[in-house]
Amino acid sequence: MNLVEVKGLKKSFGSLEVLKGVDLSVVQGERIAIIGGSGCGKSVFLRSLALLEKPDAGQIIIDGRDITAAKGNQVDEIRRSMGMVFQKFHLFSEMNVMDNLCLAPTRILKMPRPDAEKKAMELLSQVGLATRAHAWPTVLSGGQQQRIAICRCLMMEPKVLLFDEPTSALDPTMVGEVLAVIRMLAKRDMTMLIVTHEMNFAREVANRVLFFADGGIYEQGTPAEIFDHPQRDKTVAFIHKIKYFTYEITERQFDLMQLQGGIQNFGEKYGLDQKRTYRLQLCCEELICELLDHCYAGREDIDLKLSVSHAESDGATQIDIDCGGMAFNPFEQEEDGLGVTILKNMSKQLEYNYTDNRNQINITL
């Protein structure tokens, strides 16, 4: 039986449709990392599981109980099987650490205070904070406060933990201590859904990774499948941190200076050295001129699309051109122009295809 079952989950904010019918099943002990770009719906999805965001449609079934159909106290009862750790720690500043940890179990579970304090000390010892039991949250570092927040969730003995970017508010020096606690929980087969931007951590801890895009789960798989062999375009671009510059030409007398300026800005923005940027400009100009002369001879209507991409992960730069007109392979001419000669000298790979009346050129520098 699945511990968490999500069916057709939808959520919009006004005209903005964030979740467009998400389906997900989570089994006991599974550790799921949720990754994706800003604004893709990762946090909204996680908050919806606990009804901190009310879905517009769909079902959320937690341990066999439909929280979306529950009323009043039933919602709170189902929520108890989930613990949520937020970006901000949300500790009560007017209470010391021990009181923060004991509040919920004594009031909601009616646990005797001595039993709650004993359990709290056990958890604090596990996360290396036993000596801070009576400290005030304001004197603790961000990493310490987040570890306390995790302990507070564990005090309620949840069946599943939800982490909403638990390290995003931390100084880089404190990230490791929080991730170490989550690794400890992973070793104990705690069921977890973790929204994170820490890719190495997701690879190490998760046994399934969800990449969110286009209003839902765009691609999913094991860490090796997602990080080493992503299959879909947006996943590839995200994993390899690919940046794009695109330019469309629809008439023969296009604005060449605008194109060259766009490539210059792209190179400066993403750290390409001036030599590579200049070569990109020269190669794109020469290639486009060749294609205009041979593919669109005698025509004024042009449909040429240029894309320059740069992968931050390995520094690879790629030129892609798609255009209509007559078939023309610039790499198989008797005499190469200057741009083609430079391309052949600086390229790792040159590809040309003519498919469905379209010339397709792919160059990896």
Tab-separated table of C-alpha atoms in Angstrom:
chain	number	residue	atom	x	y	z
A	1	MET	CA	0.000	0.000	0.000
A	2	ASN	CA	1.239	3.473	-0.898
A	3	LEU	CA	1.936	5.802	1.995
A	4	VAL	CA	1.162	8.851	-0.165
A	5	GLU	CA	-1.094	8.849	-3.225
A	6	VAL	CA	-1.704	11.977	-5.308
A	7	LYS	CA	-4.250	11.921	-8.121
A	8	GLY	CA	-4.903	14.725	-10.596
A	9	LEU	CA	-3.735	17.513	-8.289
A	10	LYS	CA	-4.426	20.993	-9.666
A	11	LYS	CA	-3.704	24.433	-8.238
A	12	SER	CA	-3.998	27.884	-9.766
A	13	PHE	CA	-3.413	31.390	-8.497
A	14	GLY	CA	-5.770	33.568	-10.495
A	15	SER	CA	-5.042	32.932	-14.163
A	16	LEU	CA	-1.689	31.287	-13.370
A	17	GLU	CA	-2.054	27.482	-13.472
A	18	VAL	CA	0.798	26.154	-11.312
A	19	LEU	CA	-0.124	22.471	-10.995
A	20	LYS	CA	-1.888	20.911	-13.974
A	21	GLY	CA	-2.967	17.487	-12.764
A	22	VAL	CA	-0.089	15.895	-10.856
A	23	ASP	CA	-0.091	12.141	-10.125
A	24	LEU	CA	2.342	10.541	-7.687
A	25	SER	CA	2.612	7.409	-5.551
A	26	VAL	CA	5.071	7.146	-2.656
A	27	VAL	CA	5.802	3.881	-0.853
A	28	GLN	CA	7.041	3.467	2.708
A	29	GLY	CA	10.746	4.253	3.044
A	30	GLU	CA	11.040	6.057	-0.278
A	31	ARG	CA	13.201	9.177	-0.426
A	32	ILE	CA	12.097	11.509	-3.191
A	33	ALA	CA	14.006	14.615	-4.235
A	34	ILE	CA	12.005	17.252	-6.089
A	35	ILE	CA	14.040	19.581	-8.316
A	36	GLY	CA	13.271	22.210	-10.930
A	37	GLY	CA	13.557	25.876	-11.754
A	38	SER	CA	12.120	28.734	-9.728
A	39	GLY	CA	8.347	29.030	-10.001
A	40	CYS	CA	7.806	25.534	-11.398
A	41	GLY	CA	5.431	24.491	-8.578
A	42	LYS	CA	7.753	22.405	-6.368
A	43	SER	CA	6.930	24.171	-3.108
A	44	VAL	CA	3.260	24.597	-4.000
A	45	PHE	CA	3.040	20.849	-4.550
A	46	LEU	CA	4.669	20.088	-1.203
A	47	ARG	CA	2.507	22.586	0.675
A	48	SER	CA	-0.596	21.145	-0.984
A	49	LEU	CA	0.160	17.712	0.476
A	50	ALA	CA	-0.367	19.181	3.952
A	51	LEU	CA	-3.242	21.404	2.764
A	52	LEU	CA	-1.234	24.514	3.518
A	53	GLU	CA	-2.306	25.331	-0.021
A	54	LYS	CA	-5.829	24.233	-0.848
A	55	PRO	CA	-5.926	22.327	-4.162
A	56	ASP	CA	-8.467	23.289	-6.798
A	57	ALA	CA	-8.961	19.657	-7.829
A	58	GLY	CA	-7.591	16.180	-7.219
A	59	GLN	CA	-7.053	13.810	-4.319
A	60	ILE	CA	-4.308	13.541	-1.706
A	61	ILE	CA	-4.376	10.261	0.195
A	62	ILE	CA	-2.067	9.957	3.212
A	63	ASP	CA	-1.702	6.501	4.751
A	64	GLY	CA	-5.023	5.425	3.259
A	65	ARG	CA	-6.967	8.552	4.272
A	66	ASP	CA	-8.106	11.220	1.824
A	67	ILE	CA	-7.061	14.557	3.336
A	68	THR	CA	-8.781	16.511	0.561
A	69	ALA	CA	-12.129	14.990	1.577
A	70	ALA	CA	-11.579	15.373	5.340
A	71	LYS	CA	-13.374	17.983	7.431
A	72	GLY	CA	-12.395	19.970	10.515
A	73	ASN	CA	-10.510	17.940	13.101
A	74	GLN	CA	-10.044	15.085	10.619
A	75	VAL	CA	-7.645	17.269	8.596
A	76	ASP	CA	-5.520	17.960	11.672
A	77	GLU	CA	-5.522	14.288	12.577
A	78	ILE	CA	-4.266	13.249	9.132
A	79	ARG	CA	-1.682	16.035	9.191
A	80	ARG	CA	-0.137	14.497	12.294
A	81	SER	CA	1.226	11.689	10.160
A	82	MET	CA	3.277	14.297	8.274
A	83	GLY	CA	6.029	16.574	9.496
A	84	MET	CA	7.049	19.608	7.486
A	85	VAL	CA	10.353	21.487	7.628
A	86	PHE	CA	10.259	24.924	6.025
A	87	GLN	CA	12.867	27.232	4.525
A	88	LYS	CA	12.487	29.437	7.594
A	89	PHE	CA	12.715	27.648	10.912
A	90	HIS	CA	9.534	29.019	12.564
A	91	LEU	CA	10.698	28.301	16.101
A	92	PHE	CA	8.859	30.136	18.865
A	93	SER	CA	11.320	32.841	19.918
A	94	GLU	CA	9.659	33.288	23.321
A	95	MET	CA	10.307	29.633	24.205
A	96	ASN	CA	13.595	27.850	24.765
A	97	VAL	CA	14.553	24.788	22.739
A	98	MET	CA	13.049	22.272	25.165
A	99	ASP	CA	9.725	24.098	25.296
A	100	ASN	CA	9.642	24.332	21.487
A	101	LEU	CA	10.077	20.565	21.255
A	102	CYS	CA	7.641	19.603	24.002
A	103	LEU	CA	4.763	21.920	23.129
A	104	ALA	CA	3.034	19.856	20.421
A	105	PRO	CA	3.399	16.354	21.942
A	106	THR	CA	2.167	17.481	25.382
A	107	ARG	CA	-0.787	19.478	24.060
A	108	ILE	CA	-1.863	17.401	21.066
A	109	LEU	CA	-0.719	13.877	21.944
A	110	LYS	CA	-1.223	14.439	25.695
A	111	MET	CA	2.262	13.079	26.348
A	112	PRO	CA	3.414	13.624	29.948
A	113	ARG	CA	6.012	16.379	30.146
A	114	PRO	CA	8.766	14.120	31.605
A	115	ASP	CA	8.285	11.668	28.742
A	116	ALA	CA	8.370	14.506	26.204
A	117	GLU	CA	11.578	15.910	27.707
A	118	LYS	CA	13.205	12.484	27.635
A	119	LYS	CA	12.296	12.044	23.972
A	120	ALA	CA	13.488	15.576	23.201
A	121	MET	CA	16.882	14.936	24.788
A	122	GLU	CA	17.273	11.730	22.773
A	123	LEU	CA	16.594	13.610	19.542
A	124	LEU	CA	18.837	16.524	20.483
A	125	SER	CA	21.656	14.102	21.213
A	126	GLN	CA	21.208	12.504	17.803
A	127	VAL	CA	21.616	15.856	16.038
A	128	GLY	CA	24.495	17.018	18.259
A	129	LEU	CA	22.593	19.669	20.218
A	130	ALA	CA	22.064	18.105	23.652
A	131	THR	CA	23.909	20.986	25.323
A	132	ARG	CA	21.525	23.529	23.750
A	133	ALA	CA	18.321	22.119	25.269
A	134	HIS	CA	17.627	25.246	27.307
A	135	ALA	CA	19.032	27.819	24.913
A	136	TRP	CA	16.844	30.442	23.264
A	137	PRO	CA	16.412	30.202	19.472
A	138	THR	CA	17.786	33.729	18.997
A	139	VAL	CA	21.250	32.687	20.213
A	140	LEU	CA	21.452	29.687	17.880
A	141	SER	CA	22.924	29.682	14.391
A	142	GLY	CA	20.674	29.117	11.397
A	143	GLY	CA	21.954	25.554	11.026
A	144	GLN	CA	21.247	24.819	14.685
A	145	GLN	CA	17.749	26.267	14.436
A	146	GLN	CA	16.984	24.104	11.404
A	147	ARG	CA	18.203	21.008	13.235
A	148	ILE	CA	15.869	21.925	16.116
A	149	ALA	CA	13.011	22.358	13.631
A	150	ILE	CA	13.644	18.837	12.319
A	151	CYS	CA	13.637	17.486	15.869
A	152	ARG	CA	10.329	19.244	16.507
A	153	CYS	CA	8.807	17.353	13.566
A	154	LEU	CA	10.229	14.054	14.816
A	155	MET	CA	8.692	14.596	18.272
A	156	MET	CA	5.290	13.835	16.681
A	157	GLU	CA	6.571	10.564	15.156
A	158	PRO	CA	5.419	11.324	11.609
A	159	LYS	CA	5.216	8.654	8.930
A	160	VAL	CA	6.469	11.018	6.245
A	161	LEU	CA	8.631	14.140	6.353
A	162	LEU	CA	8.243	17.027	3.913
A	163	PHE	CA	11.269	19.294	3.431
A	164	ASP	CA	10.745	22.566	1.568
A	165	GLU	CA	14.268	23.686	0.559
A	166	PRO	CA	15.558	23.217	4.120
A	167	THR	CA	18.968	24.760	3.400
A	168	SER	CA	18.026	27.734	1.205
A	169	ALA	CA	17.980	30.230	4.109
A	170	LEU	CA	21.328	29.074	5.498
A	171	ASP	CA	24.833	30.407	5.158
A	172	PRO	CA	26.866	27.951	3.006
A	173	THR	CA	28.957	27.006	6.049
A	174	MET	CA	25.813	25.718	7.800
A	175	VAL	CA	24.292	23.717	4.963
A	176	GLY	CA	26.353	20.605	5.649
A	177	GLU	CA	25.136	20.147	9.227
A	178	VAL	CA	21.477	20.121	8.166
A	179	LEU	CA	22.099	17.785	5.229
A	180	ALA	CA	23.924	15.438	7.621
A	181	VAL	CA	20.765	15.144	9.740
A	182	ILE	CA	18.672	14.341	6.658
A	183	ARG	CA	21.219	11.684	5.635
A	184	MET	CA	20.881	10.151	9.096
A	185	LEU	CA	17.095	9.952	8.646
A	186	ALA	CA	17.558	8.432	5.183
A	187	LYS	CA	19.630	5.629	6.688
A	188	ARG	CA	16.688	4.887	8.988
A	189	ASP	CA	14.359	4.519	5.977
A	190	MET	CA	12.290	7.553	6.892
A	191	THR	CA	9.865	8.374	4.077
A	192	MET	CA	10.788	11.828	2.791
A	193	LEU	CA	9.875	14.249	0.026
A	194	ILE	CA	12.574	16.901	-0.296
A	195	VAL	CA	12.354	20.016	-2.430
A	196	THR	CA	15.983	20.977	-2.893
A	197	HIS	CA	18.403	22.912	-5.064
A	198	GLU	CA	21.350	20.863	-3.755
A	199	MET	CA	21.907	18.548	-6.720
A	200	ASN	CA	24.760	16.532	-5.211
A	201	PHE	CA	22.725	15.954	-2.071
A	202	ALA	CA	19.703	14.825	-4.113
A	203	ARG	CA	21.905	12.382	-6.003
A	204	GLU	CA	23.332	10.971	-2.774
A	205	VAL	CA	20.192	10.683	-0.613
A	206	ALA	CA	17.228	10.135	-2.939
A	207	ASN	CA	16.182	6.869	-4.508
A	208	ARG	CA	13.860	8.743	-6.888
A	209	VAL	CA	14.147	12.219	-8.388
A	210	LEU	CA	11.246	14.256	-9.779
A	211	PHE	CA	11.994	17.114	-12.171
A	212	PHE	CA	9.149	19.627	-12.166
A	213	ALA	CA	8.327	21.735	-15.244
A	214	ASP	CA	5.251	22.704	-17.270
A	215	GLY	CA	2.947	22.409	-14.275
A	216	GLY	CA	3.871	18.952	-13.075
A	217	ILE	CA	6.316	16.056	-13.070
A	218	TYR	CA	8.115	16.569	-16.389
A	219	GLU	CA	10.529	13.653	-15.925
A	220	GLN	CA	11.336	11.223	-13.112
A	221	GLY	CA	13.723	8.393	-12.457
A	222	THR	CA	16.600	7.205	-10.326
A	223	PRO	CA	19.333	9.747	-9.528
A	224	ALA	CA	21.561	8.099	-12.162
A	225	GLU	CA	18.816	8.345	-14.796
A	226	ILE	CA	18.017	11.995	-14.099
A	227	PHE	CA	21.499	13.362	-13.430
A	228	ASP	CA	23.550	11.226	-15.825
A	229	HIS	CA	21.104	10.334	-18.603
A	230	PRO	CA	18.183	12.805	-18.694
A	231	GLN	CA	15.913	12.129	-21.638
A	232	ARG	CA	13.806	15.266	-22.133
A	233	ASP	CA	14.984	18.666	-23.338
A	234	LYS	CA	14.098	20.768	-20.300
A	235	THR	CA	15.612	18.226	-17.927
A	236	VAL	CA	18.850	18.214	-19.922
A	237	ALA	CA	18.961	22.012	-19.899
A	238	PHE	CA	18.349	22.193	-16.155
A	239	ILE	CA	20.804	19.468	-15.164
A	240	HIS	CA	23.587	20.850	-17.316
A	241	LYS	CA	22.605	24.462	-16.555
A	242	ILE	CA	22.338	25.265	-20.215
A	243	LYS	CA	21.859	28.932	-21.090
A	244	TYR	CA	20.380	29.996	-24.410
A	245	PHE	CA	20.476	32.878	-26.846
A	246	THR	CA	17.988	32.630	-29.710
A	247	TYR	CA	17.461	34.772	-32.788
A	248	GLU	CA	14.878	34.440	-35.569
A	249	ILE	CA	15.336	35.821	-39.072
A	250	THR	CA	12.213	36.404	-41.174
A	251	GLU	CA	13.542	38.688	-43.910
A	252	ARG	CA	16.712	38.906	-45.970
A	253	GLN	CA	17.610	42.408	-44.734
A	254	PHE	CA	17.815	41.414	-41.067
A	255	ASP	CA	19.549	43.467	-38.353
A	256	LEU	CA	23.019	41.912	-38.266
A	257	MET	CA	24.265	44.375	-35.619
A	258	GLN	CA	21.421	43.378	-33.309
A	259	LEU	CA	22.366	39.705	-33.723
A	260	GLN	CA	26.047	40.364	-33.030
A	261	GLY	CA	25.191	42.515	-30.016
A	262	GLY	CA	22.979	39.743	-28.645
A	263	ILE	CA	25.800	37.204	-28.938
A	264	GLN	CA	28.211	39.653	-27.270
A	265	ASN	CA	25.835	40.183	-24.334
A	266	PHE	CA	25.283	36.421	-24.054
A	267	GLY	CA	29.034	35.799	-23.901
A	268	GLU	CA	29.596	38.477	-21.259
A	269	LYS	CA	26.682	37.300	-19.135
A	270	TYR	CA	27.764	33.657	-19.006
A	271	GLY	CA	31.540	34.041	-18.837
A	272	LEU	CA	32.640	33.155	-22.373
A	273	ASP	CA	36.072	34.577	-23.121
A	274	GLN	CA	36.289	37.283	-25.774
A	275	LYS	CA	38.027	35.012	-28.286
A	276	ARG	CA	35.222	32.439	-28.166
A	277	THR	CA	32.556	35.126	-28.307
A	278	TYR	CA	34.178	36.698	-31.361
A	279	ARG	CA	34.411	33.338	-33.091
A	280	LEU	CA	30.755	32.681	-32.325
A	281	GLN	CA	29.828	35.992	-33.922
A	282	LEU	CA	31.946	35.332	-36.993
A	283	CYS	CA	30.756	31.736	-37.455
A	284	CYS	CA	27.080	32.648	-37.032
A	285	GLU	CA	27.394	35.527	-39.508
A	286	GLU	CA	29.178	33.430	-42.140
A	287	LEU	CA	26.815	30.480	-41.766
A	288	ILE	CA	23.696	32.628	-41.983
A	289	CYS	CA	24.967	34.391	-45.082
A	290	GLU	CA	25.763	31.038	-46.721
A	291	LEU	CA	22.304	29.700	-45.930
A	292	LEU	CA	20.532	32.832	-47.138
A	293	ASP	CA	22.412	32.677	-50.446
A	294	HIS	CA	21.930	28.961	-51.121
A	295	CYS	CA	18.723	27.919	-49.318
A	296	TYR	CA	16.681	31.023	-50.106
A	297	ALA	CA	18.051	32.008	-53.526
A	298	GLY	CA	15.643	34.478	-55.108
A	299	ARG	CA	13.388	34.554	-52.039
A	300	GLU	CA	12.690	37.372	-49.602
A	301	ASP	CA	10.605	35.367	-47.129
A	302	ILE	CA	12.980	33.769	-44.647
A	303	ASP	CA	12.317	31.335	-41.794
A	304	LEU	CA	15.674	30.788	-40.109
A	305	LYS	CA	16.101	30.140	-36.402
A	306	LEU	CA	19.455	30.406	-34.636
A	307	SER	CA	20.169	29.137	-31.129
A	308	VAL	CA	23.442	29.499	-29.234
A	309	SER	CA	23.697	27.500	-26.001
A	310	HIS	CA	26.333	27.248	-23.305
A	311	ALA	CA	26.480	24.485	-20.671
A	312	GLU	CA	27.838	25.745	-17.365
A	313	SER	CA	28.492	22.167	-16.230
A	314	ASP	CA	31.204	21.375	-18.795
A	315	GLY	CA	31.759	24.637	-20.684
A	316	ALA	CA	30.492	23.255	-24.005
A	317	THR	CA	29.044	25.799	-26.432
A	318	GLN	CA	26.688	24.812	-29.235
A	319	ILE	CA	25.253	26.479	-32.323
A	320	ASP	CA	21.972	25.167	-33.741
A	321	ILE	CA	20.407	26.486	-36.941
A	322	ASP	CA	17.083	25.414	-38.399
A	323	CYS	CA	15.965	26.840	-41.727
A	324	GLY	CA	13.740	26.003	-44.682
A	325	GLY	CA	14.399	26.401	-48.377
A	326	MET	CA	16.585	24.226	-50.559
A	327	ALA	CA	18.915	21.616	-49.074
A	328	PHE	CA	22.422	22.957	-48.541
A	329	ASN	CA	25.221	21.398	-46.473
A	330	PRO	CA	27.818	24.127	-45.776
A	331	PHE	CA	30.359	21.539	-44.620
A	332	GLU	CA	30.570	19.664	-47.932
A	333	GLN	CA	31.455	22.417	-50.388
A	334	GLU	CA	34.507	22.419	-52.678
A	335	GLU	CA	35.750	25.659	-51.144
A	336	ASP	CA	35.026	26.605	-47.537
A	337	GLY	CA	34.321	30.185	-46.541
A	338	LEU	CA	36.215	31.785	-43.664
A	339	GLY	CA	33.474	31.050	-41.145
A	340	VAL	CA	33.218	27.391	-42.117
A	341	THR	CA	37.009	27.014	-41.975
A	342	ILE	CA	37.072	28.459	-38.454
A	343	LEU	CA	34.158	26.223	-37.443
A	344	LYS	CA	35.929	23.104	-38.629
A	345	ASN	CA	39.085	24.079	-36.748
A	346	MET	CA	37.370	24.879	-33.424
A	347	SER	CA	34.523	22.349	-33.394
A	348	LYS	CA	34.323	19.049	-31.584
A	349	GLN	CA	31.380	17.952	-33.696
A	350	LEU	CA	29.629	19.117	-36.877
A	351	GLU	CA	26.279	17.698	-37.945
A	352	TYR	CA	23.992	18.415	-40.884
A	353	ASN	CA	20.586	16.919	-41.674
A	354	TYR	CA	17.854	17.752	-44.147
A	355	THR	CA	14.532	16.514	-42.785
A	356	ASP	CA	10.953	17.500	-43.688
A	357	ASN	CA	12.254	20.225	-46.035
A	358	ARG	CA	14.310	21.754	-43.214
A	359	ASN	CA	18.077	22.256	-43.003
A	360	GLN	CA	19.313	21.409	-39.523
A	361	ILE	CA	22.844	22.298	-38.435
A	362	ASN	CA	24.280	21.355	-35.045
A	363	ILE	CA	27.784	22.430	-34.026
A	364	THR	CA	29.506	21.721	-30.715
A	365	LEU	CA	32.511	23.945	-29.985
